[in-house]
């Protein structure tokens, strides 16, 4: 095989990974909203996503397509608190999408760098944000405040779940950083432990919230079938995309530079907004969309500010379990609605 043929194959392979990541991450939030709209059982929906992701990692590991740390009960016991926080983050995330539109989710998800920066400084002894980072965080906050103040679909229930999601996802990001550095799990090991332990936790919340009675009532009413055809398609799509976002995300991050990966993530956020506006009416008002775009631009500034002073990367980026890369990689864990993206 000639060098030019090899270069072409490399180009097509890299392009396929980037396109796959862009499609998955830009569509995932909308798909999850679609799933929870037609399958209104957030506990069962997330349990099915955990099952798909943990089974997918295990099977691909057995086939040699990826490597993950072996599952051991001793490590699982140490990781259990982190998995519980992860479960709560996904649980509140799904209920937020249940009661609010995708735009509201993106706004609150974009607020996490602000709280993570505060938590890192107070609890992890990290340096205070630079002036550029602080300014970017203020832009994010301003866009979020403008969005909330002009949200015509504001409800106490939706914003209660939004606040709960914001607190739990911030806690999860900070705590996961600590667990990763303590247990030294690789990326796919983290995915496996997070999803498998969350799958074990799911039945507890299923009964505590009373969702099991709703499911059993629906099964009895539908002759033993909890899935309508549209609901089955939506749930299956959500589970598949929940796993694919990790596969394409991790693979694309290894194949391209950190800068290119960040640019792709920014484009994906705008694509999510455009897709959500085009396909249905479950989106914000025009002014709300402007505030949302301000929030996204603040996120762009934040991403640029935290890379200042780092050595530029012209080659493929390697997955890191340390530093600022954690925030990006946490969003690729299956079961999460990825907006970085």
mmCIF file of C-alpha atoms in Angstrom:
data_model
loop_
_atom_site.group_PDB
_atom_site.id
_atom_site.type_symbol
_atom_site.label_atom_id
_atom_site.label_comp_id
_atom_site.label_asym_id
_atom_site.label_seq_id
_atom_site.Cartn_x
_atom_site.Cartn_y
_atom_site.Cartn_z
ATOM 1 C CA UNK A 1 0.000 0.000 0.000
ATOM 2 C CA UNK A 2 1.384 3.427 -0.976
ATOM 3 C CA UNK A 3 1.874 6.279 1.462
ATOM 4 C CA UNK A 4 -0.865 8.321 -0.268
ATOM 5 C CA UNK A 5 -3.361 5.448 0.096
ATOM 6 C CA UNK A 6 -2.456 5.112 3.751
ATOM 7 C CA UNK A 7 -2.928 8.863 4.265
ATOM 8 C CA UNK A 8 -6.310 8.744 2.570
ATOM 9 C CA UNK A 9 -7.439 5.882 4.790
ATOM 10 C CA UNK A 10 -6.252 7.790 7.853
ATOM 11 C CA UNK A 11 -8.115 10.884 6.658
ATOM 12 C CA UNK A 12 -11.361 9.000 6.045
ATOM 13 C CA UNK A 13 -11.106 7.157 9.356
ATOM 14 C CA UNK A 14 -10.538 10.385 11.296
ATOM 15 C CA UNK A 15 -13.298 12.189 9.395
ATOM 16 C CA UNK A 16 -15.726 9.344 10.138
ATOM 17 C CA UNK A 17 -14.943 9.521 13.858
ATOM 18 C CA UNK A 18 -15.391 13.306 13.988
ATOM 19 C CA UNK A 19 -18.654 13.191 11.993
ATOM 20 C CA UNK A 20 -19.927 10.338 14.180
ATOM 21 C CA UNK A 21 -19.118 12.293 17.339
ATOM 22 C CA UNK A 22 -20.707 15.481 15.971
ATOM 23 C CA UNK A 23 -23.929 13.706 14.987
ATOM 24 C CA UNK A 24 -24.225 11.789 18.265
ATOM 25 C CA UNK A 25 -23.491 14.702 20.564
ATOM 26 C CA UNK A 26 -25.644 17.242 18.713
ATOM 27 C CA UNK A 27 -28.610 14.856 18.537
ATOM 28 C CA UNK A 28 -28.403 13.204 21.958
ATOM 29 C CA UNK A 29 -30.139 15.907 24.020
ATOM 30 C CA UNK A 30 -32.996 16.082 21.509
ATOM 31 C CA UNK A 31 -33.255 12.269 21.371
ATOM 32 C CA UNK A 32 -33.443 12.028 25.156
ATOM 33 C CA UNK A 33 -36.183 14.667 25.187
ATOM 34 C CA UNK A 34 -37.974 12.641 22.503
ATOM 35 C CA UNK A 35 -37.591 9.470 24.598
ATOM 36 C CA UNK A 36 -38.883 10.957 27.862
ATOM 37 C CA UNK A 37 -41.805 12.563 25.994
ATOM 38 C CA UNK A 38 -43.085 9.232 24.683
ATOM 39 C CA UNK A 39 -41.809 7.005 27.508
ATOM 40 C CA UNK A 40 -42.602 8.962 30.655
ATOM 41 C CA UNK A 41 -40.734 6.738 33.106
ATOM 42 C CA UNK A 42 -37.375 8.427 33.861
ATOM 43 C CA UNK A 43 -36.167 5.749 36.290
ATOM 44 C CA UNK A 44 -36.782 2.877 33.888
ATOM 45 C CA UNK A 45 -35.427 4.858 30.926
ATOM 46 C CA UNK A 46 -32.113 5.582 32.639
ATOM 47 C CA UNK A 47 -31.865 1.976 33.872
ATOM 48 C CA UNK A 48 -32.153 0.767 30.274
ATOM 49 C CA UNK A 49 -29.436 3.242 29.269
ATOM 50 C CA UNK A 50 -27.146 1.992 32.052
ATOM 51 C CA UNK A 51 -27.773 -1.593 30.959
ATOM 52 C CA UNK A 52 -26.964 -0.823 27.318
ATOM 53 C CA UNK A 53 -23.790 1.097 28.160
ATOM 54 C CA UNK A 54 -22.352 -1.363 30.695
ATOM 55 C CA UNK A 55 -23.173 -4.354 28.461
ATOM 56 C CA UNK A 56 -21.680 -2.554 25.452
ATOM 57 C CA UNK A 57 -18.409 -1.796 27.256
ATOM 58 C CA UNK A 58 -18.146 -5.378 28.551
ATOM 59 C CA UNK A 59 -18.852 -6.991 25.165
ATOM 60 C CA UNK A 60 -16.501 -4.710 23.234
ATOM 61 C CA UNK A 61 -13.861 -5.392 25.867
ATOM 62 C CA UNK A 62 -14.300 -9.130 25.413
ATOM 63 C CA UNK A 63 -13.985 -8.703 21.634
ATOM 64 C CA UNK A 64 -10.785 -6.691 22.030
ATOM 65 C CA UNK A 65 -12.086 -3.382 20.656
ATOM 66 C CA UNK A 66 -11.375 -1.530 23.906
ATOM 67 C CA UNK A 67 -9.710 -2.067 27.267
ATOM 68 C CA UNK A 68 -11.409 -1.475 30.599
ATOM 69 C CA UNK A 69 -10.374 -2.135 34.171
ATOM 70 C CA UNK A 70 -11.688 -5.402 35.554
ATOM 71 C CA UNK A 71 -14.764 -5.089 37.779
ATOM 72 C CA UNK A 72 -13.944 -6.040 41.373
ATOM 73 C CA UNK A 73 -16.128 -5.663 44.438
ATOM 74 C CA UNK A 74 -13.325 -4.063 46.434
ATOM 75 C CA UNK A 75 -13.015 -1.256 43.880
ATOM 76 C CA UNK A 76 -16.798 -1.100 43.497
ATOM 77 C CA UNK A 77 -17.222 -0.410 47.224
ATOM 78 C CA UNK A 78 -14.770 2.489 47.009
ATOM 79 C CA UNK A 79 -16.431 3.812 43.854
ATOM 80 C CA UNK A 80 -20.031 3.429 45.122
ATOM 81 C CA UNK A 81 -20.374 7.003 46.537
ATOM 82 C CA UNK A 82 -19.263 8.438 43.182
ATOM 83 C CA UNK A 83 -21.719 6.166 41.348
ATOM 84 C CA UNK A 84 -24.518 7.336 43.648
ATOM 85 C CA UNK A 85 -23.763 10.981 42.845
ATOM 86 C CA UNK A 86 -23.565 10.050 39.142
ATOM 87 C CA UNK A 87 -26.970 8.346 39.381
ATOM 88 C CA UNK A 88 -28.504 11.396 41.064
ATOM 89 C CA UNK A 89 -27.055 13.637 38.329
ATOM 90 C CA UNK A 90 -28.628 11.494 35.598
ATOM 91 C CA UNK A 91 -31.883 11.144 37.547
ATOM 92 C CA UNK A 92 -32.288 14.910 37.950
ATOM 93 C CA UNK A 93 -31.131 15.434 34.359
ATOM 94 C CA UNK A 94 -33.835 13.146 32.978
ATOM 95 C CA UNK A 95 -36.533 14.737 35.137
ATOM 96 C CA UNK A 96 -35.376 18.170 33.971
ATOM 97 C CA UNK A 97 -35.866 17.100 30.347
ATOM 98 C CA UNK A 98 -39.211 15.623 31.396
ATOM 99 C CA UNK A 99 -40.518 19.015 32.582
ATOM 100 C CA UNK A 100 -38.517 21.521 30.495
ATOM 101 C CA UNK A 101 -37.236 21.978 26.955
ATOM 102 C CA UNK A 102 -33.745 21.187 25.664
ATOM 103 C CA UNK A 103 -32.745 24.863 25.684
ATOM 104 C CA UNK A 104 -33.350 25.111 29.436
ATOM 105 C CA UNK A 105 -31.202 22.038 29.943
ATOM 106 C CA UNK A 106 -28.334 23.507 27.880
ATOM 107 C CA UNK A 107 -28.438 26.777 29.830
ATOM 108 C CA UNK A 108 -28.180 25.059 33.200
ATOM 109 C CA UNK A 109 -25.592 22.601 31.899
ATOM 110 C CA UNK A 110 -23.524 25.562 30.701
ATOM 111 C CA UNK A 111 -23.573 27.008 34.219
ATOM 112 C CA UNK A 112 -21.568 24.083 35.621
ATOM 113 C CA UNK A 113 -18.102 25.583 34.869
ATOM 114 C CA UNK A 114 -18.990 28.484 37.174
ATOM 115 C CA UNK A 115 -19.851 26.224 40.113
ATOM 116 C CA UNK A 116 -17.044 23.758 39.354
ATOM 117 C CA UNK A 117 -14.516 26.626 39.382
ATOM 118 C CA UNK A 118 -15.799 27.727 42.809
ATOM 119 C CA UNK A 119 -15.828 24.167 44.165
ATOM 120 C CA UNK A 120 -12.335 23.424 42.824
ATOM 121 C CA UNK A 121 -10.976 26.546 44.518
ATOM 122 C CA UNK A 122 -12.740 25.961 47.846
ATOM 123 C CA UNK A 123 -12.529 22.184 48.222
ATOM 124 C CA UNK A 124 -9.692 20.965 45.976
ATOM 125 C CA UNK A 125 -7.178 23.746 46.581
ATOM 126 C CA UNK A 126 -7.017 24.719 42.897
ATOM 127 C CA UNK A 127 -5.804 28.229 41.907
ATOM 128 C CA UNK A 128 -8.403 30.949 41.524
ATOM 129 C CA UNK A 129 -9.728 31.470 37.985
ATOM 130 C CA UNK A 130 -7.778 33.908 35.816
ATOM 131 C CA UNK A 131 -9.347 37.222 34.822
ATOM 132 C CA UNK A 132 -10.248 35.889 31.375
ATOM 133 C CA UNK A 133 -11.807 32.771 32.895
ATOM 134 C CA UNK A 134 -13.723 34.856 35.435
ATOM 135 C CA UNK A 135 -15.000 37.164 32.668
ATOM 136 C CA UNK A 136 -16.130 34.147 30.626
ATOM 137 C CA UNK A 137 -17.966 32.749 33.647
ATOM 138 C CA UNK A 138 -19.736 36.100 34.115
ATOM 139 C CA UNK A 139 -20.855 35.993 30.463
ATOM 140 C CA UNK A 140 -22.249 32.498 31.042
ATOM 141 C CA UNK A 141 -24.084 33.722 34.150
ATOM 142 C CA UNK A 142 -25.468 36.802 32.351
ATOM 143 C CA UNK A 143 -26.818 34.684 29.504
ATOM 144 C CA UNK A 144 -28.400 32.237 31.941
ATOM 145 C CA UNK A 145 -30.044 35.007 33.991
ATOM 146 C CA UNK A 146 -31.423 36.593 30.817
ATOM 147 C CA UNK A 147 -32.791 33.235 29.663
ATOM 148 C CA UNK A 148 -34.501 32.473 32.981
ATOM 149 C CA UNK A 149 -35.970 35.991 33.266
ATOM 150 C CA UNK A 150 -37.592 35.663 29.822
ATOM 151 C CA UNK A 151 -38.593 31.991 29.887
ATOM 152 C CA UNK A 152 -42.290 31.963 28.977
ATOM 153 C CA UNK A 153 -42.459 28.257 29.867
ATOM 154 C CA UNK A 154 -41.155 28.829 33.410
ATOM 155 C CA UNK A 155 -42.600 26.420 35.975
ATOM 156 C CA UNK A 156 -41.557 25.833 39.571
ATOM 157 C CA UNK A 157 -41.333 22.082 38.972
ATOM 158 C CA UNK A 158 -39.030 22.409 35.950
ATOM 159 C CA UNK A 159 -36.687 24.883 37.625
ATOM 160 C CA UNK A 160 -36.622 22.875 40.852
ATOM 161 C CA UNK A 161 -35.306 19.934 38.833
ATOM 162 C CA UNK A 162 -32.931 22.308 37.011
ATOM 163 C CA UNK A 163 -31.484 23.525 40.324
ATOM 164 C CA UNK A 164 -31.206 19.955 41.633
ATOM 165 C CA UNK A 165 -29.452 18.928 38.400
ATOM 166 C CA UNK A 166 -27.034 21.853 38.614
ATOM 167 C CA UNK A 167 -26.044 20.943 42.176
ATOM 168 C CA UNK A 168 -25.676 17.203 41.527
ATOM 169 C CA UNK A 169 -23.777 17.512 38.220
ATOM 170 C CA UNK A 170 -21.349 19.988 39.805
ATOM 171 C CA UNK A 171 -20.839 17.677 42.782
ATOM 172 C CA UNK A 172 -20.376 14.731 40.441
ATOM 173 C CA UNK A 173 -17.741 16.485 38.322
ATOM 174 C CA UNK A 174 -15.675 17.574 41.307
ATOM 175 C CA UNK A 175 -16.038 14.253 43.140
ATOM 176 C CA UNK A 176 -15.297 12.143 40.063
ATOM 177 C CA UNK A 177 -12.015 14.038 39.631
ATOM 178 C CA UNK A 178 -11.088 12.987 43.157
ATOM 179 C CA UNK A 179 -12.124 9.349 42.590
ATOM 180 C CA UNK A 180 -10.276 9.101 39.273
ATOM 181 C CA UNK A 181 -7.039 10.325 40.836
ATOM 182 C CA UNK A 182 -7.523 8.022 43.849
ATOM 183 C CA UNK A 183 -8.550 4.770 42.125
ATOM 184 C CA UNK A 184 -6.625 5.336 38.870
ATOM 185 C CA UNK A 185 -9.322 3.814 36.677
ATOM 186 C CA UNK A 186 -8.895 4.164 32.930
ATOM 187 C CA UNK A 187 -11.574 5.872 30.856
ATOM 188 C CA UNK A 188 -13.577 2.780 29.921
ATOM 189 C CA UNK A 189 -13.175 1.436 33.451
ATOM 190 C CA UNK A 190 -14.824 4.613 34.686
ATOM 191 C CA UNK A 191 -17.649 4.137 32.186
ATOM 192 C CA UNK A 192 -18.153 0.513 33.269
ATOM 193 C CA UNK A 193 -18.162 1.203 37.014
ATOM 194 C CA UNK A 194 -20.382 4.274 36.671
ATOM 195 C CA UNK A 195 -23.035 2.519 34.617
ATOM 196 C CA UNK A 196 -22.979 -0.921 36.230
ATOM 197 C CA UNK A 197 -23.210 0.447 39.776
ATOM 198 C CA UNK A 198 -25.899 2.921 38.694
ATOM 199 C CA UNK A 199 -27.857 0.015 37.229
ATOM 200 C CA UNK A 200 -27.710 -1.670 40.654
ATOM 201 C CA UNK A 201 -28.857 1.529 42.377
ATOM 202 C CA UNK A 202 -31.740 2.162 39.952
ATOM 203 C CA UNK A 203 -34.316 -0.258 41.491
ATOM 204 C CA UNK A 204 -34.012 1.500 44.861
ATOM 205 C CA UNK A 205 -35.067 4.855 43.407
ATOM 206 C CA UNK A 206 -37.605 3.105 41.195
ATOM 207 C CA UNK A 207 -39.489 2.030 44.320
ATOM 208 C CA UNK A 208 -38.778 5.148 46.407
ATOM 209 C CA UNK A 209 -40.334 7.419 43.769
ATOM 210 C CA UNK A 210 -43.300 5.100 43.219
ATOM 211 C CA UNK A 211 -42.526 4.801 39.523
ATOM 212 C CA UNK A 212 -42.852 1.025 39.724
ATOM 213 C CA UNK A 213 -46.599 1.381 40.346
ATOM 214 C CA UNK A 214 -46.967 3.581 37.258
ATOM 215 C CA UNK A 215 -45.091 1.029 35.149
ATOM 216 C CA UNK A 216 -47.117 -1.926 36.475
ATOM 217 C CA UNK A 217 -50.354 -0.004 35.881
ATOM 218 C CA UNK A 218 -49.300 0.770 32.298
ATOM 219 C CA UNK A 219 -48.321 -2.862 31.694
ATOM 220 C CA UNK A 220 -51.695 -4.123 32.940
ATOM 221 C CA UNK A 221 -53.561 -1.504 30.909
ATOM 222 C CA UNK A 222 -51.683 -2.395 27.707
ATOM 223 C CA UNK A 223 -52.010 -6.145 27.962
ATOM 224 C CA UNK A 224 -48.527 -6.762 29.360
ATOM 225 C CA UNK A 225 -46.745 -4.343 27.022
ATOM 226 C CA UNK A 226 -45.147 -1.165 28.415
ATOM 227 C CA UNK A 227 -43.827 -0.029 25.017
ATOM 228 C CA UNK A 228 -45.878 1.629 22.320
ATOM 229 C CA UNK A 229 -44.085 1.393 18.922
ATOM 230 C CA UNK A 230 -42.998 5.048 18.997
ATOM 231 C CA UNK A 231 -41.880 4.745 22.630
ATOM 232 C CA UNK A 232 -39.867 1.615 21.868
ATOM 233 C CA UNK A 233 -38.114 3.363 18.978
ATOM 234 C CA UNK A 234 -37.385 6.457 21.102
ATOM 235 C CA UNK A 235 -35.976 4.438 24.021
ATOM 236 C CA UNK A 236 -33.873 2.211 21.757
ATOM 237 C CA UNK A 237 -32.487 5.267 19.960
ATOM 238 C CA UNK A 238 -31.689 6.929 23.289
ATOM 239 C CA UNK A 239 -29.842 3.851 24.588
ATOM 240 C CA UNK A 240 -27.826 3.371 21.391
ATOM 241 C CA UNK A 241 -26.837 7.029 21.138
ATOM 242 C CA UNK A 242 -25.999 7.097 24.847
ATOM 243 C CA UNK A 243 -23.334 4.475 24.214
ATOM 244 C CA UNK A 244 -22.183 5.757 20.812
ATOM 245 C CA UNK A 245 -21.417 9.209 22.239
ATOM 246 C CA UNK A 246 -18.765 7.599 24.426
ATOM 247 C CA UNK A 247 -17.310 5.470 21.642
ATOM 248 C CA UNK A 248 -17.083 8.292 19.098
ATOM 249 C CA UNK A 249 -16.170 10.896 21.711
ATOM 250 C CA UNK A 250 -13.207 8.999 23.134
ATOM 251 C CA UNK A 251 -12.067 7.834 19.689
ATOM 252 C CA UNK A 252 -12.313 11.323 18.166
ATOM 253 C CA UNK A 253 -10.425 12.848 21.072
ATOM 254 C CA UNK A 254 -7.561 10.441 20.459
ATOM 255 C CA UNK A 255 -7.600 11.010 16.686
ATOM 256 C CA UNK A 256 -7.562 14.818 16.548
ATOM 257 C CA UNK A 257 -5.909 17.679 18.412
ATOM 258 C CA UNK A 258 -7.389 19.133 21.590
ATOM 259 C CA UNK A 259 -8.145 22.376 19.732
ATOM 260 C CA UNK A 260 -10.000 20.566 16.949
ATOM 261 C CA UNK A 261 -11.959 18.559 19.524
ATOM 262 C CA UNK A 262 -12.971 21.765 21.323
ATOM 263 C CA UNK A 263 -14.056 23.434 18.067
ATOM 264 C CA UNK A 264 -16.133 20.365 17.212
ATOM 265 C CA UNK A 265 -17.764 20.571 20.628
ATOM 266 C CA UNK A 266 -18.698 24.225 20.095
ATOM 267 C CA UNK A 267 -20.201 23.464 16.675
ATOM 268 C CA UNK A 268 -22.198 20.619 18.235
ATOM 269 C CA UNK A 269 -23.816 22.976 20.756
ATOM 270 C CA UNK A 270 -25.048 25.239 17.985
ATOM 271 C CA UNK A 271 -26.247 22.214 15.996
ATOM 272 C CA UNK A 272 -28.247 21.016 19.000
ATOM 273 C CA UNK A 273 -29.994 24.389 19.235
ATOM 274 C CA UNK A 274 -30.704 24.499 15.477
ATOM 275 C CA UNK A 275 -32.027 20.909 15.369
ATOM 276 C CA UNK A 276 -34.234 21.507 18.399
ATOM 277 C CA UNK A 277 -35.742 24.647 16.814
ATOM 278 C CA UNK A 278 -36.330 23.009 13.433
ATOM 279 C CA UNK A 279 -37.951 19.700 14.391
ATOM 280 C CA UNK A 280 -40.647 20.852 16.879
ATOM 281 C CA UNK A 281 -42.032 23.688 19.005
ATOM 282 C CA UNK A 282 -40.404 22.535 22.269
ATOM 283 C CA UNK A 283 -37.871 25.371 22.354
ATOM 284 C CA UNK A 284 -37.323 28.842 23.820
ATOM 285 C CA UNK A 285 -38.559 32.205 22.543
ATOM 286 C CA UNK A 286 -36.347 34.168 20.096
ATOM 287 C CA UNK A 287 -34.948 36.318 22.930
ATOM 288 C CA UNK A 288 -34.418 33.189 25.016
ATOM 289 C CA UNK A 289 -32.437 31.670 22.150
ATOM 290 C CA UNK A 290 -30.264 34.811 22.003
ATOM 291 C CA UNK A 291 -29.542 34.450 25.734
ATOM 292 C CA UNK A 292 -28.779 30.777 25.167
ATOM 293 C CA UNK A 293 -26.264 31.689 22.441
ATOM 294 C CA UNK A 294 -24.665 34.230 24.820
ATOM 295 C CA UNK A 295 -24.280 31.440 27.373
ATOM 296 C CA UNK A 296 -22.687 29.160 24.762
ATOM 297 C CA UNK A 297 -20.293 31.948 23.707
ATOM 298 C CA UNK A 298 -19.319 32.370 27.349
ATOM 299 C CA UNK A 299 -18.580 28.654 27.396
ATOM 300 C CA UNK A 300 -16.360 29.075 24.342
ATOM 301 C CA UNK A 301 -14.436 31.818 26.135
ATOM 302 C CA UNK A 302 -14.110 29.617 29.210
ATOM 303 C CA UNK A 303 -12.700 26.721 27.184
ATOM 304 C CA UNK A 304 -10.173 29.024 25.545
ATOM 305 C CA UNK A 305 -9.154 30.646 28.830
ATOM 306 C CA UNK A 306 -8.385 27.383 30.621
ATOM 307 C CA UNK A 307 -6.063 26.313 27.793
ATOM 308 C CA UNK A 308 -3.952 29.489 27.993
ATOM 309 C CA UNK A 309 -0.448 28.604 29.071
ATOM 310 C CA UNK A 310 -0.733 24.973 28.019
ATOM 311 C CA UNK A 311 1.599 23.571 25.426
ATOM 312 C CA UNK A 312 -0.151 23.632 22.041
ATOM 313 C CA UNK A 313 -1.074 20.280 20.608
ATOM 314 C CA UNK A 314 -0.637 19.802 16.882
ATOM 315 C CA UNK A 315 -1.037 16.069 16.895
ATOM 316 C CA UNK A 316 -3.611 13.626 18.182
ATOM 317 C CA UNK A 317 -4.863 14.325 21.656
ATOM 318 C CA UNK A 318 -4.582 11.684 24.320
ATOM 319 C CA UNK A 319 -7.298 11.053 26.843
ATOM 320 C CA UNK A 320 -6.341 12.442 30.211
ATOM 321 C CA UNK A 321 -7.794 11.740 33.599
ATOM 322 C CA UNK A 322 -6.317 14.862 35.123
ATOM 323 C CA UNK A 323 -6.944 18.603 35.021
ATOM 324 C CA UNK A 324 -9.345 20.429 32.767
ATOM 325 C CA UNK A 325 -9.792 17.461 30.423
ATOM 326 C CA UNK A 326 -11.956 15.796 33.051
ATOM 327 C CA UNK A 327 -14.830 18.224 32.511
ATOM 328 C CA UNK A 328 -14.917 17.386 28.813
ATOM 329 C CA UNK A 329 -14.535 13.641 29.269
ATOM 330 C CA UNK A 330 -17.188 13.410 31.998
ATOM 331 C CA UNK A 331 -19.723 14.623 29.469
ATOM 332 C CA UNK A 332 -18.988 11.614 27.278
ATOM 333 C CA UNK A 333 -19.916 9.046 29.907
ATOM 334 C CA UNK A 334 -22.861 6.966 28.617
ATOM 335 C CA UNK A 335 -26.193 7.863 30.134
ATOM 336 C CA UNK A 336 -25.384 11.550 30.257
ATOM 337 C CA UNK A 337 -26.863 14.006 27.879
ATOM 338 C CA UNK A 338 -23.720 15.347 26.281
ATOM 339 C CA UNK A 339 -23.665 19.025 25.563
ATOM 340 C CA UNK A 340 -19.983 19.442 25.003
ATOM 341 C CA UNK A 341 -21.292 18.658 22.526
#
